[in-house]
mmCIF file of C-alpha atoms in Angstrom:
data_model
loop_
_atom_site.group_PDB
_atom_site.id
_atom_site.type_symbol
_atom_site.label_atom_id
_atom_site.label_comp_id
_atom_site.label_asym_id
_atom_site.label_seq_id
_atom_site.Cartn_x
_atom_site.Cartn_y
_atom_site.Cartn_z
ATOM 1 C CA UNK A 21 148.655 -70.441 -128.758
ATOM 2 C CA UNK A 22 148.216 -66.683 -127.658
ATOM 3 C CA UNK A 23 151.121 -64.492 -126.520
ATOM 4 C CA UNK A 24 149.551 -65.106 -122.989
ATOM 5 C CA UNK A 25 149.575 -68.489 -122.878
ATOM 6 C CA UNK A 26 152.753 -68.799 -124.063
ATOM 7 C CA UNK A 27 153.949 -66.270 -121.103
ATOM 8 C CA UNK A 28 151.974 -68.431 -119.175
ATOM 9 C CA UNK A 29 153.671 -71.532 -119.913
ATOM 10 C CA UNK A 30 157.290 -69.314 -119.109
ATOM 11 C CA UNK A 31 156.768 -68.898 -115.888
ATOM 12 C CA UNK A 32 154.875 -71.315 -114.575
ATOM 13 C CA UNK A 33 155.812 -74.878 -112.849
ATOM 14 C CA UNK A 34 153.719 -77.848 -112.666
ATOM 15 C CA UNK A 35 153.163 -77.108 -108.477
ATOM 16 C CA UNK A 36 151.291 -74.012 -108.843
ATOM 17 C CA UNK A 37 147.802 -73.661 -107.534
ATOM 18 C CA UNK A 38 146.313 -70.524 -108.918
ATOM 19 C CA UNK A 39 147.161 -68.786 -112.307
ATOM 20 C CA UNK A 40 146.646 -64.985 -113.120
ATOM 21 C CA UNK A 41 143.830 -65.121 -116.272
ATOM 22 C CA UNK A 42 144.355 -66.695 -119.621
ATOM 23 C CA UNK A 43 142.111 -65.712 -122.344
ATOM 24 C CA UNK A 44 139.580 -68.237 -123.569
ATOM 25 C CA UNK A 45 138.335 -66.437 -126.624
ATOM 26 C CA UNK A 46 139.920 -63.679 -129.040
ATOM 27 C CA UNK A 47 138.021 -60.910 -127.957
ATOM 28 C CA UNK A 48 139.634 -60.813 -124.832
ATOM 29 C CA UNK A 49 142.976 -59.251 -126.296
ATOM 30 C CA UNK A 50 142.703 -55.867 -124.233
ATOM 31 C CA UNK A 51 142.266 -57.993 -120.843
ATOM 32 C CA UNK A 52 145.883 -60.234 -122.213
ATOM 33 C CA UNK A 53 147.355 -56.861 -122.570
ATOM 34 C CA UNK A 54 146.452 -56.223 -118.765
ATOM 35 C CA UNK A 55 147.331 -59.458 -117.262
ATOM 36 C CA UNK A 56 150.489 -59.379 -118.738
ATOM 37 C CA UNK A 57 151.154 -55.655 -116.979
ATOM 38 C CA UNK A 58 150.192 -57.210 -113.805
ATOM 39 C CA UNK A 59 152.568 -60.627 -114.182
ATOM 40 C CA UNK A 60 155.454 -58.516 -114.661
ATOM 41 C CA UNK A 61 154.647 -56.184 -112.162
ATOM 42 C CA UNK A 62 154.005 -58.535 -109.459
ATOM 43 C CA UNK A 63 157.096 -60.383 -110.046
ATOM 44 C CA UNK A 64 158.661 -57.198 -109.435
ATOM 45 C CA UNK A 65 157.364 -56.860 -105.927
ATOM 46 C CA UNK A 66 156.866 -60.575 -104.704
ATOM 47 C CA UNK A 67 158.181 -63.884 -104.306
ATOM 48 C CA UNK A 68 156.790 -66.509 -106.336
ATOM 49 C CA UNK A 69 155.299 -68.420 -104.241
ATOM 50 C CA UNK A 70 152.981 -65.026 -103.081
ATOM 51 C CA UNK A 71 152.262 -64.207 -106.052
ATOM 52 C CA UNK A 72 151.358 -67.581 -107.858
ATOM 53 C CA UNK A 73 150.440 -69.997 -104.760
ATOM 54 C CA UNK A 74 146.946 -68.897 -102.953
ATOM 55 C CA UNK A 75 146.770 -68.582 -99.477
ATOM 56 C CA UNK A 76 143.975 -68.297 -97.105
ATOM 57 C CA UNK A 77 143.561 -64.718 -96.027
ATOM 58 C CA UNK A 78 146.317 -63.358 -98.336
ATOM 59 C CA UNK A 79 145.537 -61.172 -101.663
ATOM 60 C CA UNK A 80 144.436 -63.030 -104.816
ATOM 61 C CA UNK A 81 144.285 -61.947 -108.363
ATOM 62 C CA UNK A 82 140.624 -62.391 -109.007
ATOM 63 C CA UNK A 83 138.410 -61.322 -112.417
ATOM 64 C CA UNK A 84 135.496 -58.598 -111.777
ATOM 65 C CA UNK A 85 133.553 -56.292 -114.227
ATOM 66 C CA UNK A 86 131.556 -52.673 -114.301
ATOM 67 C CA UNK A 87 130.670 -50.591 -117.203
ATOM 68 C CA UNK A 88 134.060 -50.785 -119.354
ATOM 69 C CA UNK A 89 134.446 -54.695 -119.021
ATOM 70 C CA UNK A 90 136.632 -57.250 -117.504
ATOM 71 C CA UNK A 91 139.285 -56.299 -115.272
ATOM 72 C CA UNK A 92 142.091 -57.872 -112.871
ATOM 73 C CA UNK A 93 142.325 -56.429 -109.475
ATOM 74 C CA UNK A 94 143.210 -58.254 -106.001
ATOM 75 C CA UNK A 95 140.576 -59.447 -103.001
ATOM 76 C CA UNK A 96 141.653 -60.644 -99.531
ATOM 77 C CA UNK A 97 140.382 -64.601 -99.342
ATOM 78 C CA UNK A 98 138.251 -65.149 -96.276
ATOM 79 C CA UNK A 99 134.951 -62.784 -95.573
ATOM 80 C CA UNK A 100 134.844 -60.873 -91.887
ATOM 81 C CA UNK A 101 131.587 -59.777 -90.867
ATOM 82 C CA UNK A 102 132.870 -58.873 -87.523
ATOM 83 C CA UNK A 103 136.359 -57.980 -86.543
ATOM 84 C CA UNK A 104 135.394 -56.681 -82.859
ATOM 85 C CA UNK A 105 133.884 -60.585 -82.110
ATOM 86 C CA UNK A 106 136.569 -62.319 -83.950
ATOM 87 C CA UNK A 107 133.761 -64.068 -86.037
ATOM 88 C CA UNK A 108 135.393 -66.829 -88.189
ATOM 89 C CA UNK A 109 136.221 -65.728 -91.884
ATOM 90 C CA UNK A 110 134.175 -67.333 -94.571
ATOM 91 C CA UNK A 111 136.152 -68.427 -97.583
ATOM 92 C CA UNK A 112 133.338 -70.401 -99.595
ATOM 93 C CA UNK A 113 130.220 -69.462 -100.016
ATOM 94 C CA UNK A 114 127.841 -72.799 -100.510
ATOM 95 C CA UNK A 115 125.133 -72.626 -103.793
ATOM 96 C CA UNK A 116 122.467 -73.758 -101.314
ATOM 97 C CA UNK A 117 123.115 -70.872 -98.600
ATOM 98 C CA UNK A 118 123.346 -68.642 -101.801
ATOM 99 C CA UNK A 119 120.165 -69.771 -103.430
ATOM 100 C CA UNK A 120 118.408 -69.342 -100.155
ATOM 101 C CA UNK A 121 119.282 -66.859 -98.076
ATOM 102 C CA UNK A 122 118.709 -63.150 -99.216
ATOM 103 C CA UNK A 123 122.286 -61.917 -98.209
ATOM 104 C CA UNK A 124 124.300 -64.269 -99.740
ATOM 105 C CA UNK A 125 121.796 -63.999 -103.189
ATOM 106 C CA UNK A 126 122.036 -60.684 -103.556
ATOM 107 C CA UNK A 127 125.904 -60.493 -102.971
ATOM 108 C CA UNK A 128 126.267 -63.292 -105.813
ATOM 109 C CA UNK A 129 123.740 -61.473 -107.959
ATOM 110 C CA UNK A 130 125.671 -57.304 -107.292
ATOM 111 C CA UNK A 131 129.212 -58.595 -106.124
ATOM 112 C CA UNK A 132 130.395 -61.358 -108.295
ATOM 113 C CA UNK A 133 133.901 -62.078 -109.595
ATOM 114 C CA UNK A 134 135.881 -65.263 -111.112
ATOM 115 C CA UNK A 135 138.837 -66.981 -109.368
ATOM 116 C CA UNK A 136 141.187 -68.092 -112.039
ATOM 117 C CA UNK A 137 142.889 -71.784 -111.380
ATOM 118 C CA UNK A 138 145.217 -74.286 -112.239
ATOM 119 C CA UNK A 139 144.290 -76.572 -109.061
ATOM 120 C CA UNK A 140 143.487 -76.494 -105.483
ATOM 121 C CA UNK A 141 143.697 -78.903 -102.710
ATOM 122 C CA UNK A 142 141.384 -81.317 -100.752
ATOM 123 C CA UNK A 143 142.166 -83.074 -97.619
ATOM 124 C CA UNK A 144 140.895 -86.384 -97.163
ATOM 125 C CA UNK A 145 139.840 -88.269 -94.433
ATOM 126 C CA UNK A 146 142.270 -91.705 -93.867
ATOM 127 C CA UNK A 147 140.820 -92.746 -90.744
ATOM 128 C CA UNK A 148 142.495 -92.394 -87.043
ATOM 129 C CA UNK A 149 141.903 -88.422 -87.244
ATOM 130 C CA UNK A 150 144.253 -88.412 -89.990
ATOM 131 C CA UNK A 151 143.777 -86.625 -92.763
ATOM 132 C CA UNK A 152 145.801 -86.752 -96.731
ATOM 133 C CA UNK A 153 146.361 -83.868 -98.839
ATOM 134 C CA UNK A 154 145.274 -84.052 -102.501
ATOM 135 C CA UNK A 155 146.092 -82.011 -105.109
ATOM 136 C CA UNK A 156 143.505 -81.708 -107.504
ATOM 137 C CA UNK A 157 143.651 -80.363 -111.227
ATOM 138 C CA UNK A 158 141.707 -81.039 -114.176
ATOM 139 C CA UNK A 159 142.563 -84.038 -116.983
ATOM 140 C CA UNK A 160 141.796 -81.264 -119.955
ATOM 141 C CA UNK A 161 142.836 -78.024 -118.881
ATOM 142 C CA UNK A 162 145.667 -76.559 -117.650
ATOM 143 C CA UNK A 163 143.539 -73.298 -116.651
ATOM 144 C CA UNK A 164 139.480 -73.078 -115.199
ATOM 145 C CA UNK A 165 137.448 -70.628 -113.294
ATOM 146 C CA UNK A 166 135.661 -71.004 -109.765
ATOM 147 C CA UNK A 167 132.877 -67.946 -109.462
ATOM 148 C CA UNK A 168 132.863 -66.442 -106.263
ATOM 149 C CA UNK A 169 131.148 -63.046 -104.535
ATOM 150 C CA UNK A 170 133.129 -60.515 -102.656
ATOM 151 C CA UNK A 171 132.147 -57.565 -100.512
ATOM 152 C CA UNK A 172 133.927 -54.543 -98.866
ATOM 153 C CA UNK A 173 134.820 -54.212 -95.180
ATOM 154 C CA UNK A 174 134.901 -51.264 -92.506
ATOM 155 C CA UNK A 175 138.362 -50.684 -93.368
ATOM 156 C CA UNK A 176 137.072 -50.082 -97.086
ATOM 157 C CA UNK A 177 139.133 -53.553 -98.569
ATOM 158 C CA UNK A 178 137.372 -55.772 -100.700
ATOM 159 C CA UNK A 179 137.121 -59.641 -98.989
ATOM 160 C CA UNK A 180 135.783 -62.416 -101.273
ATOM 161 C CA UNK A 181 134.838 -65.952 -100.733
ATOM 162 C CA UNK A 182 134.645 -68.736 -103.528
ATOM 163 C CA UNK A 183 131.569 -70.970 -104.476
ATOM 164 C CA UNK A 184 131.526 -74.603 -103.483
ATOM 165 C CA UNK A 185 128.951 -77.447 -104.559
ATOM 166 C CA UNK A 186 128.497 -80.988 -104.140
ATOM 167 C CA UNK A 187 131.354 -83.200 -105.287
ATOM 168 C CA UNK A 188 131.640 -84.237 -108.416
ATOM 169 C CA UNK A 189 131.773 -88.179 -109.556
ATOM 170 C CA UNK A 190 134.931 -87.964 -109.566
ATOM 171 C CA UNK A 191 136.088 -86.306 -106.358
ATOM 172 C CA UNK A 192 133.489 -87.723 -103.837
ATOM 173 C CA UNK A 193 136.284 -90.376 -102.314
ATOM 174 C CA UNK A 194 138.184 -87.325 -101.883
ATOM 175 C CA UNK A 195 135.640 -84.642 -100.143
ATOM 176 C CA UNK A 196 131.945 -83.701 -99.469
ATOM 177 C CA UNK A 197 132.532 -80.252 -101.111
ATOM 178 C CA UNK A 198 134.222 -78.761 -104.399
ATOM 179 C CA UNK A 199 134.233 -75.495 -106.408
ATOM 180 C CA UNK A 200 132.276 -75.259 -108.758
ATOM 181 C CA UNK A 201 133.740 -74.806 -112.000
ATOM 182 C CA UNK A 202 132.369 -73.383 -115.228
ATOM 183 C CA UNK A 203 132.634 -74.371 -118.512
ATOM 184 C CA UNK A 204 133.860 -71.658 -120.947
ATOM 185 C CA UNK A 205 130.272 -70.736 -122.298
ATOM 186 C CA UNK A 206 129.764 -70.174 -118.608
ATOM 187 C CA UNK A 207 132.476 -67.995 -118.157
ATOM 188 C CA UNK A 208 132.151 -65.932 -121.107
ATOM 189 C CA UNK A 209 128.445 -64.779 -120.045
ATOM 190 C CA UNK A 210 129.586 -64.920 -116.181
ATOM 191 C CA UNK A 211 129.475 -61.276 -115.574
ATOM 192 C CA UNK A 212 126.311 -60.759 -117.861
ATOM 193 C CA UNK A 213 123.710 -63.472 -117.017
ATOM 194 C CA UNK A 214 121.160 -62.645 -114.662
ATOM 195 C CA UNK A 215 121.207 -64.169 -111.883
ATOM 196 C CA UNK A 216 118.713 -66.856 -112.041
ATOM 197 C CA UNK A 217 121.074 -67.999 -115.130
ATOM 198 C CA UNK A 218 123.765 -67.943 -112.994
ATOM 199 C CA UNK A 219 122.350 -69.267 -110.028
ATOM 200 C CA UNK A 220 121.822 -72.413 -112.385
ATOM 201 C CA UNK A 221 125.476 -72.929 -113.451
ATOM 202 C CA UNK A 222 126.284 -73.506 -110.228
ATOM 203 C CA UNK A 223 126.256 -77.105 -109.657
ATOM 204 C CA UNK A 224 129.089 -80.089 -109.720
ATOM 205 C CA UNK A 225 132.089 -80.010 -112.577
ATOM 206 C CA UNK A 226 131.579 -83.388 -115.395
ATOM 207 C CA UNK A 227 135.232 -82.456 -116.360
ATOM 208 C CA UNK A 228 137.996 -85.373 -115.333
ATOM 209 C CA UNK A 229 140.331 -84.902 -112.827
ATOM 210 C CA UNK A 230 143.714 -86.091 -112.258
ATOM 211 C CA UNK A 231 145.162 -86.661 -108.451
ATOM 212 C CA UNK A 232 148.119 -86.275 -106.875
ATOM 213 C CA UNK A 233 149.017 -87.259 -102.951
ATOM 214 C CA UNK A 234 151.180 -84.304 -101.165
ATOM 215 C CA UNK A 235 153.793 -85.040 -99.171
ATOM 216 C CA UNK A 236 152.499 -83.658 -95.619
#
């Protein structure tokens, strides 16, 4: 187990949503190094449960890349195209609005990052206009990664939105949509694939999931 995960496994609790990075291959000692500076330093300046539980419009730790390599830095979840006309904020992206529409292609293909996870939720539909919240994590590993495209505002912040697909086997009781989630071969050639390749990998997760109602 890696110094990281270890830290990981420290400070964590079973009810978190969204992890800060753990490294999935050996090479990836420098980014540790930097992940580590940024758990201690957020803890610093936050309450847990901003730093470690994402929330819709609020800053996430996210994974992007330029010429020297992987790097941590924080988006603002939800997309604005137009603050004057309160236009709604876009926090997935779908892989068939991606795959077809210029824009969104050519955000995924310039602007693309990785969401790390531990979880997220669902809410299904029970019937009478009610609806139960599921939490959702995976059977064989604690930590997985959700590609997503980002893009900067007037104000200069960057805004990023996650991909979604079709459900899996195993979650369509549960909801129409997921995110998708790559496996680690994915992730590793994420930020260098061309598009096409990437464009490919996005499609519904085989991995098992385990479920868990929330108390609403």
């Amino acid at each position: 187990m890696s110094g990281l995960s270890k830290l990981l496994k420290s400070i964590y609790n079973e009810d978190i949503k969204i992890k800060i990075l753990d490294e999935i291959r050996k090479e990836e000692e420098n980014l540790e190094e930097e992940i580590e500076k940024e758990i201690e330093e957020q803890k610093k300046h936050k309450k847990d449960s901003e730093v470690y539980d994402a929330v819709l419009t609020h800053n996430i730790p996210v994974i992007a890349y330029d010429e020297g390599g992987k790097f941590i830095t924080e988006m603002k979840w939800g997309i604005m195209f137009d603050p004057a006309k309160k236009t709604p904020l876009i926090f997935n992206s779908r892989d068939d609005t991606i795959g077809m529409k210029p824009f969104w292609k050519n955000l995924f293909d310039k602007n693309r990052i990785l969401i790390p996870m531990t979880g997220f939720y669902e809410w299904k539909d029970i019937g009478q206009k009610k609806k139960l919240k599921i939490k959702i994590v995976l059977k064989r590993k604690e930590i997985f990664f959700v590609p997503g495209l980002y893009r900067r505002n007037k104000e200069g912040k960057l805004e990023f939105s996650l991909v979604t697909t079709s459900p899996s086997s195993f979650l369509k009781e549960i909801h129409n949509r997921m995110p998708v989630i790559l496996d680690d071969d994915s992730v590793l050639n994420y930020f260098t694939d061309s598009l096409e390749e990437n464009l490919a990998k996005l499609k519904p997760s085989k991995e098992e999931i385990i479920t868990e109602e929330m108390q609403s």
